[in-house]
Every structure is written in structure tokens, then in C-alpha cells.
PDB file of C-alpha atoms in Angstrom:
ATOM      1  CA  MET U 872       5.347 215.665   4.631  1.00  0.00           C
ATOM      2  CA  ALA U 873       2.885 216.743   7.342  1.00  0.00           C
ATOM      3  CA  THR U 874       0.354 219.400   6.371  1.00  0.00           C
ATOM      4  CA  ASP U 875      -1.647 221.593   8.768  1.00  0.00           C
ATOM      5  CA  VAL U 876      -5.395 221.232   8.182  1.00  0.00           C
ATOM      6  CA  GLY U 877      -6.796 222.585  11.443  1.00  0.00           C
ATOM      7  CA  GLY U 878      -8.019 219.997  13.956  1.00  0.00           C
ATOM      8  CA  LEU U 879      -8.516 216.931  11.785  1.00  0.00           C
ATOM      9  CA  ILE U 880      -5.805 214.273  11.592  1.00  0.00           C
ATOM     10  CA  ARG U 881      -5.843 212.438   8.284  1.00  0.00           C
ATOM     11  CA  VAL U 882      -3.446 209.807   6.949  1.00  0.00           C
ATOM     12  CA  LYS U 883      -3.922 208.324   3.480  1.00  0.00           C
ATOM     13  CA  GLY U 884      -1.893 205.594   1.801  1.00  0.00           C
ATOM     14  CA  LEU U 885       1.023 206.025   4.207  1.00  0.00           C
ATOM     15  CA  THR U 886       4.019 203.824   3.402  1.00  0.00           C
ATOM     16  CA  ARG U 887       7.296 203.835   5.299  1.00  0.00           C
ATOM     17  CA  VAL U 888      10.174 201.579   4.305  1.00  0.00           C
ATOM     18  CA  TYR U 889      13.385 200.840   6.176  1.00  0.00           C
ATOM     19  CA  GLY U 890      15.828 198.939   3.985  1.00  0.00           C
ATOM     20  CA  ASP U 891      13.734 196.310   2.213  1.00  0.00           C
ATOM     21  CA  ARG U 892      10.995 196.182   4.871  1.00  0.00           C
ATOM     22  CA  ALA U 893       7.714 198.086   4.613  1.00  0.00           C
ATOM     23  CA  VAL U 894       6.892 198.977   8.220  1.00  0.00           C
ATOM     24  CA  LEU U 895       3.785 200.918   7.149  1.00  0.00           C
ATOM     25  CA  ASP U 896       1.999 199.634   4.062  1.00  0.00           C
ATOM     26  CA  GLY U 897      -0.648 201.946   2.590  1.00  0.00           C
ATOM     27  CA  LEU U 898      -2.069 202.885   5.991  1.00  0.00           C
ATOM     28  CA  ASP U 899      -5.266 204.976   6.196  1.00  0.00           C
ATOM     29  CA  LEU U 900      -6.363 206.732   9.393  1.00  0.00           C
ATOM     30  CA  GLU U 901      -8.559 209.610  10.523  1.00  0.00           C
ATOM     31  CA  ILE U 902      -8.789 211.081  14.017  1.00  0.00           C
ATOM     32  CA  ALA U 903     -11.422 213.710  14.732  1.00  0.00           C
ATOM     33  CA  PRO U 904     -10.631 216.896  16.654  1.00  0.00           C
ATOM     34  CA  GLY U 905     -10.736 216.089  20.381  1.00  0.00           C
ATOM     35  CA  GLU U 906     -10.925 212.309  19.894  1.00  0.00           C
ATOM     36  CA  PHE U 907      -8.911 209.950  22.137  1.00  0.00           C
ATOM     37  CA  VAL U 908      -7.580 206.987  20.132  1.00  0.00           C
ATOM     38  CA  ALA U 909      -5.414 204.136  21.421  1.00  0.00           C
ATOM     39  CA  LEU U 910      -3.206 202.106  19.096  1.00  0.00           C
ATOM     40  CA  LEU U 911      -2.333 198.484  19.858  1.00  0.00           C
ATOM     41  CA  GLY U 912      -0.042 196.154  17.987  1.00  0.00           C
ATOM     42  CA  GLN U 913       2.691 193.615  18.452  1.00  0.00           C
ATOM     43  CA  SER U 914       6.319 194.742  18.515  1.00  0.00           C
ATOM     44  CA  GLY U 915       7.462 195.756  15.049  1.00  0.00           C
ATOM     45  CA  SER U 916       3.947 196.415  13.759  1.00  0.00           C
ATOM     46  CA  GLY U 917       4.743 200.064  12.980  1.00  0.00           C
ATOM     47  CA  LYS U 918       3.204 201.909  15.947  1.00  0.00           C
ATOM     48  CA  SER U 919       6.167 204.129  16.740  1.00  0.00           C
ATOM     49  CA  THR U 920       6.842 204.673  13.029  1.00  0.00           C
ATOM     50  CA  LEU U 921       3.311 206.043  12.658  1.00  0.00           C
ATOM     51  CA  LEU U 922       3.813 208.380  15.619  1.00  0.00           C
ATOM     52  CA  ARG U 923       7.051 209.679  14.138  1.00  0.00           C
ATOM     53  CA  ALA U 924       5.316 210.298  10.812  1.00  0.00           C
ATOM     54  CA  LEU U 925       2.606 212.315  12.556  1.00  0.00           C
ATOM     55  CA  ALA U 926       5.233 214.226  14.541  1.00  0.00           C
ATOM     56  CA  GLY U 927       7.336 214.891  11.441  1.00  0.00           C
ATOM     57  CA  VAL U 928      10.499 213.326  12.912  1.00  0.00           C
ATOM     58  CA  GLU U 929      11.042 210.316  10.678  1.00  0.00           C
ATOM     59  CA  GLY U 930      14.787 210.349  10.089  1.00  0.00           C
ATOM     60  CA  ASP U 931      15.874 208.299   7.085  1.00  0.00           C
ATOM     61  CA  ALA U 932      12.612 206.439   6.412  1.00  0.00           C
ATOM     62  CA  ALA U 933      11.574 206.247   2.752  1.00  0.00           C
ATOM     63  CA  GLY U 934       7.971 206.168   1.610  1.00  0.00           C
ATOM     64  CA  ASP U 935       4.903 207.935   0.345  1.00  0.00           C
ATOM     65  CA  GLY U 936       1.421 208.989   1.416  1.00  0.00           C
ATOM     66  CA  LEU U 937      -0.573 211.913   2.770  1.00  0.00           C
ATOM     67  CA  VAL U 938      -0.194 213.102   6.385  1.00  0.00           C
ATOM     68  CA  GLU U 939      -2.381 215.999   7.547  1.00  0.00           C
ATOM     69  CA  VAL U 940      -2.054 217.114  11.181  1.00  0.00           C
ATOM     70  CA  PRO U 941      -2.606 220.312  13.184  1.00  0.00           C
ATOM     71  CA  ALA U 942       0.305 222.693  13.534  1.00  0.00           C
ATOM     72  CA  GLN U 943       0.317 222.315  17.318  1.00  0.00           C
ATOM     73  CA  VAL U 944       1.603 218.787  18.056  1.00  0.00           C
ATOM     74  CA  SER U 945       3.221 217.579  21.305  1.00  0.00           C
ATOM     75  CA  MET U 946       4.700 214.181  22.140  1.00  0.00           C
ATOM     76  CA  VAL U 947       5.173 212.229  25.377  1.00  0.00           C
ATOM     77  CA  PHE U 948       7.580 209.272  25.500  1.00  0.00           C
ATOM     78  CA  GLN U 949       8.016 206.223  27.732  1.00  0.00           C
ATOM     79  CA  ASP U 950      10.880 207.983  29.515  1.00  0.00           C
ATOM     80  CA  ALA U 951      10.303 211.575  30.613  1.00  0.00           C
ATOM     81  CA  ARG U 952      13.362 212.900  28.723  1.00  0.00           C
ATOM     82  CA  LEU U 953      13.944 215.746  31.177  1.00  0.00           C
ATOM     83  CA  LEU U 954      17.173 217.713  31.022  1.00  0.00           C
ATOM     84  CA  PRO U 955      18.977 216.853  34.282  1.00  0.00           C
ATOM     85  CA  TRP U 956      20.773 220.221  34.394  1.00  0.00           C
ATOM     86  CA  GLN U 957      17.490 222.157  34.201  1.00  0.00           C
ATOM     87  CA  ARG U 958      15.056 222.557  37.085  1.00  0.00           C
ATOM     88  CA  VAL U 959      11.510 221.273  36.757  1.00  0.00           C
ATOM     89  CA  LEU U 960       9.910 224.550  35.672  1.00  0.00           C
ATOM     90  CA  ASP U 961      12.681 225.218  33.165  1.00  0.00           C
ATOM     91  CA  ASN U 962      12.086 221.766  31.652  1.00  0.00           C
ATOM     92  CA  VAL U 963       8.379 222.492  31.293  1.00  0.00           C
ATOM     93  CA  ILE U 964       8.815 225.832  29.489  1.00  0.00           C
ATOM     94  CA  LEU U 965      11.906 224.873  27.502  1.00  0.00           C
ATOM     95  CA  GLY U 966      11.920 226.839  24.248  1.00  0.00           C
ATOM     96  CA  LEU U 967       8.962 229.039  25.232  1.00  0.00           C
ATOM     97  CA  ASP U 968       9.461 232.745  25.859  1.00  0.00           C
ATOM     98  CA  GLY U 969       7.518 234.493  28.611  1.00  0.00           C
ATOM     99  CA  ALA U 970       5.775 231.306  29.701  1.00  0.00           C
ATOM    100  CA  VAL U 971       6.766 231.124  33.392  1.00  0.00           C
ATOM    101  CA  GLU U 972       3.246 231.624  34.693  1.00  0.00           C
ATOM    102  CA  ARG U 973       1.804 229.163  32.174  1.00  0.00           C
ATOM    103  CA  GLY U 974       4.447 226.660  33.253  1.00  0.00           C
ATOM    104  CA  ARG U 975       3.506 227.074  36.907  1.00  0.00           C
ATOM    105  CA  GLU U 976      -0.160 226.546  36.056  1.00  0.00           C
ATOM    106  CA  SER U 977       0.652 223.454  34.028  1.00  0.00           C
ATOM    107  CA  LEU U 978       2.670 221.964  36.901  1.00  0.00           C
ATOM    108  CA  ALA U 979      -0.223 222.671  39.266  1.00  0.00           C
ATOM    109  CA  GLU U 980      -2.552 220.826  36.885  1.00  0.00           C
ATOM    110  CA  VAL U 981      -0.439 217.666  37.171  1.00  0.00           C
ATOM    111  CA  GLY U 982      -0.186 217.905  40.960  1.00  0.00           C
ATOM    112  CA  LEU U 983       3.333 219.357  41.198  1.00  0.00           C
ATOM    113  CA  ALA U 984       2.680 222.871  42.485  1.00  0.00           C
ATOM    114  CA  GLY U 985       5.594 223.908  44.663  1.00  0.00           C
ATOM    115  CA  ARG U 986       8.107 221.656  42.904  1.00  0.00           C
ATOM    116  CA  GLU U 987       9.130 224.209  40.274  1.00  0.00           C
ATOM    117  CA  ARG U 988      12.693 224.531  41.617  1.00  0.00           C
ATOM    118  CA  ALA U 989      13.284 220.795  42.093  1.00  0.00           C
ATOM    119  CA  TRP U 990      15.866 218.947  40.011  1.00  0.00           C
ATOM    120  CA  PRO U 991      14.625 216.011  37.884  1.00  0.00           C
ATOM    121  CA  ASN U 992      16.679 213.490  39.905  1.00  0.00           C
ATOM    122  CA  GLU U 993      14.757 214.531  43.021  1.00  0.00           C
ATOM    123  CA  LEU U 994      11.507 213.257  41.502  1.00  0.00           C
ATOM    124  CA  SER U 995      10.055 209.757  41.336  1.00  0.00           C
ATOM    125  CA  GLY U 996       9.410 208.110  37.970  1.00  0.00           C
ATOM    126  CA  GLY U 997       5.734 208.999  38.166  1.00  0.00           C
ATOM    127  CA  GLU U 998       6.515 212.605  39.037  1.00  0.00           C
ATOM    128  CA  GLN U 999       8.919 212.857  36.112  1.00  0.00           C
ATOM    129  CA  GLN U1000       6.165 211.685  33.780  1.00  0.00           C
ATOM    130  CA  ARG U1001       3.877 214.313  35.289  1.00  0.00           C
ATOM    131  CA  VAL U1002       6.473 216.923  34.358  1.00  0.00           C
ATOM    132  CA  ALA U1003       6.587 215.480  30.822  1.00  0.00           C
ATOM    133  CA  LEU U1004       2.797 215.806  30.586  1.00  0.00           C
ATOM    134  CA  ALA U1005       2.970 219.390  31.866  1.00  0.00           C
ATOM    135  CA  ARG U1006       5.653 220.165  29.271  1.00  0.00           C
ATOM    136  CA  SER U1007       3.426 218.816  26.500  1.00  0.00           C
ATOM    137  CA  LEU U1008       0.227 220.527  27.618  1.00  0.00           C
ATOM    138  CA  VAL U1009       1.772 223.947  28.290  1.00  0.00           C
ATOM    139  CA  ARG U1010       2.170 224.173  24.499  1.00  0.00           C
ATOM    140  CA  GLU U1011      -1.614 223.804  24.099  1.00  0.00           C
ATOM    141  CA  PRO U1012      -1.426 221.067  21.464  1.00  0.00           C
ATOM    142  CA  ARG U1013      -4.297 220.147  19.212  1.00  0.00           C
ATOM    143  CA  LEU U1014      -2.714 216.701  18.840  1.00  0.00           C
ATOM    144  CA  LEU U1015      -0.994 214.849  21.691  1.00  0.00           C
ATOM    145  CA  LEU U1016       1.083 211.822  20.686  1.00  0.00           C
ATOM    146  CA  ALA U1017       1.889 209.428  23.535  1.00  0.00           C
ATOM    147  CA  ASP U1018       4.352 206.570  22.965  1.00  0.00           C
ATOM    148  CA  GLU U1019       3.800 204.112  25.854  1.00  0.00           C
ATOM    149  CA  PRO U1020       4.131 206.940  28.411  1.00  0.00           C
ATOM    150  CA  PHE U1021       3.362 204.695  31.405  1.00  0.00           C
ATOM    151  CA  GLY U1022       5.184 201.543  30.325  1.00  0.00           C
ATOM    152  CA  ALA U1023       8.047 201.961  32.824  1.00  0.00           C
ATOM    153  CA  LEU U1024       5.861 202.715  35.857  1.00  0.00           C
ATOM    154  CA  ASP U1025       4.677 200.343  38.568  1.00  0.00           C
ATOM    155  CA  ALA U1026       1.063 199.156  38.502  1.00  0.00           C
ATOM    156  CA  LEU U1027      -0.297 201.537  41.147  1.00  0.00           C
ATOM    157  CA  THR U1028       1.440 204.572  39.649  1.00  0.00           C
ATOM    158  CA  ARG U1029       0.141 203.589  36.212  1.00  0.00           C
ATOM    159  CA  LEU U1030      -3.443 203.619  37.482  1.00  0.00           C
ATOM    160  CA  LYS U1031      -2.948 207.062  39.008  1.00  0.00           C
ATOM    161  CA  MET U1032      -1.452 208.325  35.761  1.00  0.00           C
ATOM    162  CA  HIS U1033      -4.390 206.910  33.801  1.00  0.00           C
ATOM    163  CA  GLY U1034      -6.751 209.026  35.871  1.00  0.00           C
ATOM    164  CA  LEU U1035      -4.544 212.082  35.484  1.00  0.00           C
ATOM    165  CA  LEU U1036      -4.235 211.751  31.710  1.00  0.00           C
ATOM    166  CA  ARG U1037      -7.965 211.262  31.248  1.00  0.00           C
ATOM    167  CA  ARG U1038      -8.709 214.300  33.467  1.00  0.00           C
ATOM    168  CA  LEU U1039      -6.230 216.482  31.582  1.00  0.00           C
ATOM    169  CA  TYR U1040      -7.691 215.275  28.295  1.00  0.00           C
ATOM    170  CA  GLU U1041     -11.206 216.224  29.405  1.00  0.00           C
ATOM    171  CA  GLU U1042      -9.999 219.692  30.417  1.00  0.00           C
ATOM    172  CA  HIS U1043      -7.849 220.489  27.373  1.00  0.00           C
ATOM    173  CA  ARG U1044      -9.499 218.346  24.681  1.00  0.00           C
ATOM    174  CA  PRO U1045      -6.633 217.757  22.276  1.00  0.00           C
ATOM    175  CA  ALA U1046      -6.886 214.849  19.903  1.00  0.00           C
ATOM    176  CA  VAL U1047      -4.812 212.031  21.450  1.00  0.00           C
ATOM    177  CA  LEU U1048      -3.092 209.060  19.848  1.00  0.00           C
ATOM    178  CA  LEU U1049      -1.818 206.727  22.567  1.00  0.00           C
ATOM    179  CA  VAL U1050       0.469 203.833  21.644  1.00  0.00           C
ATOM    180  CA  THR U1051       0.349 200.995  24.161  1.00  0.00           C
ATOM    181  CA  HIS U1052       0.887 197.237  24.473  1.00  0.00           C
ATOM    182  CA  ASP U1053      -1.701 197.074  27.262  1.00  0.00           C
ATOM    183  CA  VAL U1054      -5.233 196.207  26.118  1.00  0.00           C
ATOM    184  CA  ASP U1055      -6.733 197.140  29.486  1.00  0.00           C
ATOM    185  CA  GLU U1056      -5.009 200.537  29.378  1.00  0.00           C
ATOM    186  CA  ALA U1057      -6.353 201.172  25.887  1.00  0.00           C
ATOM    187  CA  VAL U1058      -9.908 200.249  26.881  1.00  0.00           C
ATOM    188  CA  ALA U1059      -9.756 202.308  30.083  1.00  0.00           C
ATOM    189  CA  LEU U1060      -8.553 205.498  28.418  1.00  0.00           C
ATOM    190  CA  ALA U1061      -9.637 205.696  24.790  1.00  0.00           C
ATOM    191  CA  ASP U1062     -12.844 206.453  22.921  1.00  0.00           C
ATOM    192  CA  ARG U1063     -11.666 204.247  20.050  1.00  0.00           C
ATOM    193  CA  VAL U1064      -9.058 201.481  19.930  1.00  0.00           C
ATOM    194  CA  LEU U1065      -7.186 200.427  16.785  1.00  0.00           C
ATOM    195  CA  VAL U1066      -5.025 197.361  16.143  1.00  0.00           C
ATOM    196  CA  LEU U1067      -2.062 197.789  13.800  1.00  0.00           C
ATOM    197  CA  ASP U1068      -0.837 194.668  12.018  1.00  0.00           C
ATOM    198  CA  HIS U1069       1.646 194.370   9.133  1.00  0.00           C
ATOM    199  CA  GLY U1070       1.620 198.115   8.625  1.00  0.00           C
ATOM    200  CA  ARG U1071      -2.151 198.573   8.329  1.00  0.00           C
ATOM    201  CA  ILE U1072      -5.126 199.086  10.639  1.00  0.00           C
ATOM    202  CA  ALA U1073      -6.424 195.532  11.075  1.00  0.00           C
ATOM    203  CA  ALA U1074      -9.218 196.098  13.618  1.00  0.00           C
ATOM    204  CA  GLU U1075     -11.186 198.901  15.249  1.00  0.00           C
ATOM    205  CA  GLN U1076     -13.335 198.936  18.371  1.00  0.00           C
ATOM    206  CA  ARG U1077     -15.388 201.847  19.677  1.00  0.00           C
ATOM    207  CA  LEU U1078     -16.027 202.145  23.395  1.00  0.00           C
ATOM    208  CA  ASP U1079     -19.402 203.865  22.989  1.00  0.00           C
ATOM    209  CA  ASP U1080     -21.271 201.242  20.975  1.00  0.00           C
ATOM    210  CA  GLY U1081     -23.191 199.720  23.888  1.00  0.00           C
ATOM    211  CA  ARG U1082     -21.117 196.562  24.315  1.00  0.00           C
ATOM    212  CA  SER U1083     -19.468 195.628  27.593  1.00  0.00           C
ATOM    213  CA  THR U1084     -15.818 196.308  28.272  1.00  0.00           C
ATOM    214  CA  ALA U1085     -15.243 192.554  28.509  1.00  0.00           C
ATOM    215  CA  GLU U1086     -16.643 191.992  25.006  1.00  0.00           C
ATOM    216  CA  ILE U1087     -14.508 194.730  23.518  1.00  0.00           C
ATOM    217  CA  ARG U1088     -11.413 193.451  25.335  1.00  0.00           C
ATOM    218  CA  THR U1089     -11.988 189.945  23.970  1.00  0.00           C
ATOM    219  CA  GLU U1090     -12.316 191.242  20.401  1.00  0.00           C
ATOM    220  CA  LEU U1091      -9.112 193.249  20.726  1.00  0.00           C
ATOM    221  CA  LEU U1092      -7.203 190.278  22.104  1.00  0.00           C
ATOM    222  CA  ARG U1093      -8.471 188.156  19.219  1.00  0.00           C
ATOM    223  CA  ALA U1094      -7.295 190.784  16.730  1.00  0.00           C
ATOM    224  CA  LEU U1095      -3.874 190.677  18.398  1.00  0.00           C
ATOM    225  CA  GLY U1096      -3.715 186.897  17.983  1.00  0.00           C
ATOM    226  CA  VAL U1097      -4.363 186.175  21.655  1.00  0.00           C
ATOM    227  CA  THR U1098      -6.983 183.813  23.069  1.00  0.00           C
ATOM    228  CA  GLU U1099      -8.386 183.828  26.588  1.00  0.00           C
ATOM    229  CA  GLY U1100      -9.390 180.439  27.985  1.00  0.00           C
ATOM    230  CA  TYR U1101     -11.840 179.596  30.733  1.00  0.00           C
ATOM    231  CA  SER U1102      -9.097 179.944  33.342  1.00  0.00           C
ATOM    232  CA  GLY U1103      -8.812 183.639  32.537  1.00  0.00           C
ATOM    233  CA  LYS U1104      -5.173 183.291  31.610  1.00  0.00           C
ATOM    234  CA  VAL U1105      -4.112 184.809  28.355  1.00  0.00           C
ATOM    235  CA  SER U1106      -2.147 182.667  25.895  1.00  0.00           C
ATOM    236  CA  ARG U1107      -0.857 183.478  22.421  1.00  0.00           C
ATOM    237  CA  LYS U1108      -2.130 181.394  19.517  1.00  0.00           C
ATOM    238  CA  SER U1109       0.456 179.103  18.034  1.00  0.00           C
ATOM    239  CA  CYS U1110       1.523 180.200  14.564  1.00  0.00           C
TER     240      CYS U1110
END
């Protein structure tokens, strides 16, 4: 069960089992208040399971371990998950009383001032994700969980969203845990990048240790079981 301990995020000995498979296996993790962490891992490594544990929405998973998170937690998904029968502003302030002005300000922060009365189907995919970000930030979270929020966007829109997320992070300073399959995205956005493998943190790279981005990228790819040859093409190691 998640426990509120202020701004620090702490996970100790976290195990989550589905059927006879341990998706998380004694995982330990700490995230400091205001720290931006990216989480990489192959499909099935337990990334989304960890996010659900931190969000307290685990369903029928069995397991054990300590999970300490702030009380104010928001989550952004790969799809915007907007209610099609609610206008944009109503989606942003859903469940919040007396928050119309805050909602307008949050939409302005993500570049959607003036679109408060639009319907979700009138927005592009990138704009819908902007609404999802506004909906998360209007709640003033101390922890923002992001589960591949840009995975469905085209390359140019992804780059724009990277800049937007980093700017919003600098302004609001929640702790962030971003799940992604994209090494370059992780390196571009995070202060620290983790690799999850077989239910445990298998590697960690800090972006402020004086090494070049290329060196860090190479180490992360190696931890993911990927080698980069002289041609620059990425190929997976044979098992």
C-alpha cells in the first residue's frame, strides 16, 4: 500500500506477481523531490507495473514491499483519455470544484488558451496530449507519472512535446517518473535514467556526471542488450 511521506518517493523490496510470474522482484528505488527520472526497459520488464504500484491502481496483482509516495500524484498515459462528451476545459478540471480559472491557466500554460470550449475530437493528437498534461498539472502534483505519453505522436510533434514537458517541469518542479522505450527521449528529458530488467533496476546513468550524451546513450543501449556498430545502426544482441 502507498504511504504519504511528503516529497520523497521510496520503494523497497517491491514484488508484484501475476499468476506464477514475478513482474517486479524485490525492486528498490528512490526519487528525490523535484527529480526527473526516466525508466527504460524491454516490453514485459515491469515498467507499467511499477507505475501502477506508485499510483495505487494495481488491480489483482499480488506481492509485497514498501511504497512511499506523496499524496498528490497525477498520471499521463500514451493516449490522452479525454472524455469525448466533455469540452476541453471540463476535461481538465474533471472532479475539481471551483477550479475553472485554474483550468484556464493550465490550458494557457500548454499553449491552448482560447480552446476551452473545443470538443476533444476537434483537436490533433498533440493537442489532446497537451490537454492531458494540463489536466495532470492543474492538480499540482508532487509526483507526475508518465507512461509513454508521446509514443503515439509523430516525430516532429514528439520533439515539440519534449520541450513543453521539460518547460512545465522546470516551472512546477514535481518529481517525474517517465516510462519510455526511446533512449534518446530519456536522455533528452531526464536528470537520471534507469534500466529495468527482470523486475529490478539493472543500470543507472546520471546526466550531470560530466560525460557526453553519446557515452551515456551507449551505456544505456548496452544495458538494454543493444549494440551500436560503426555504421551507426542499432542491432539487438543475439541471445
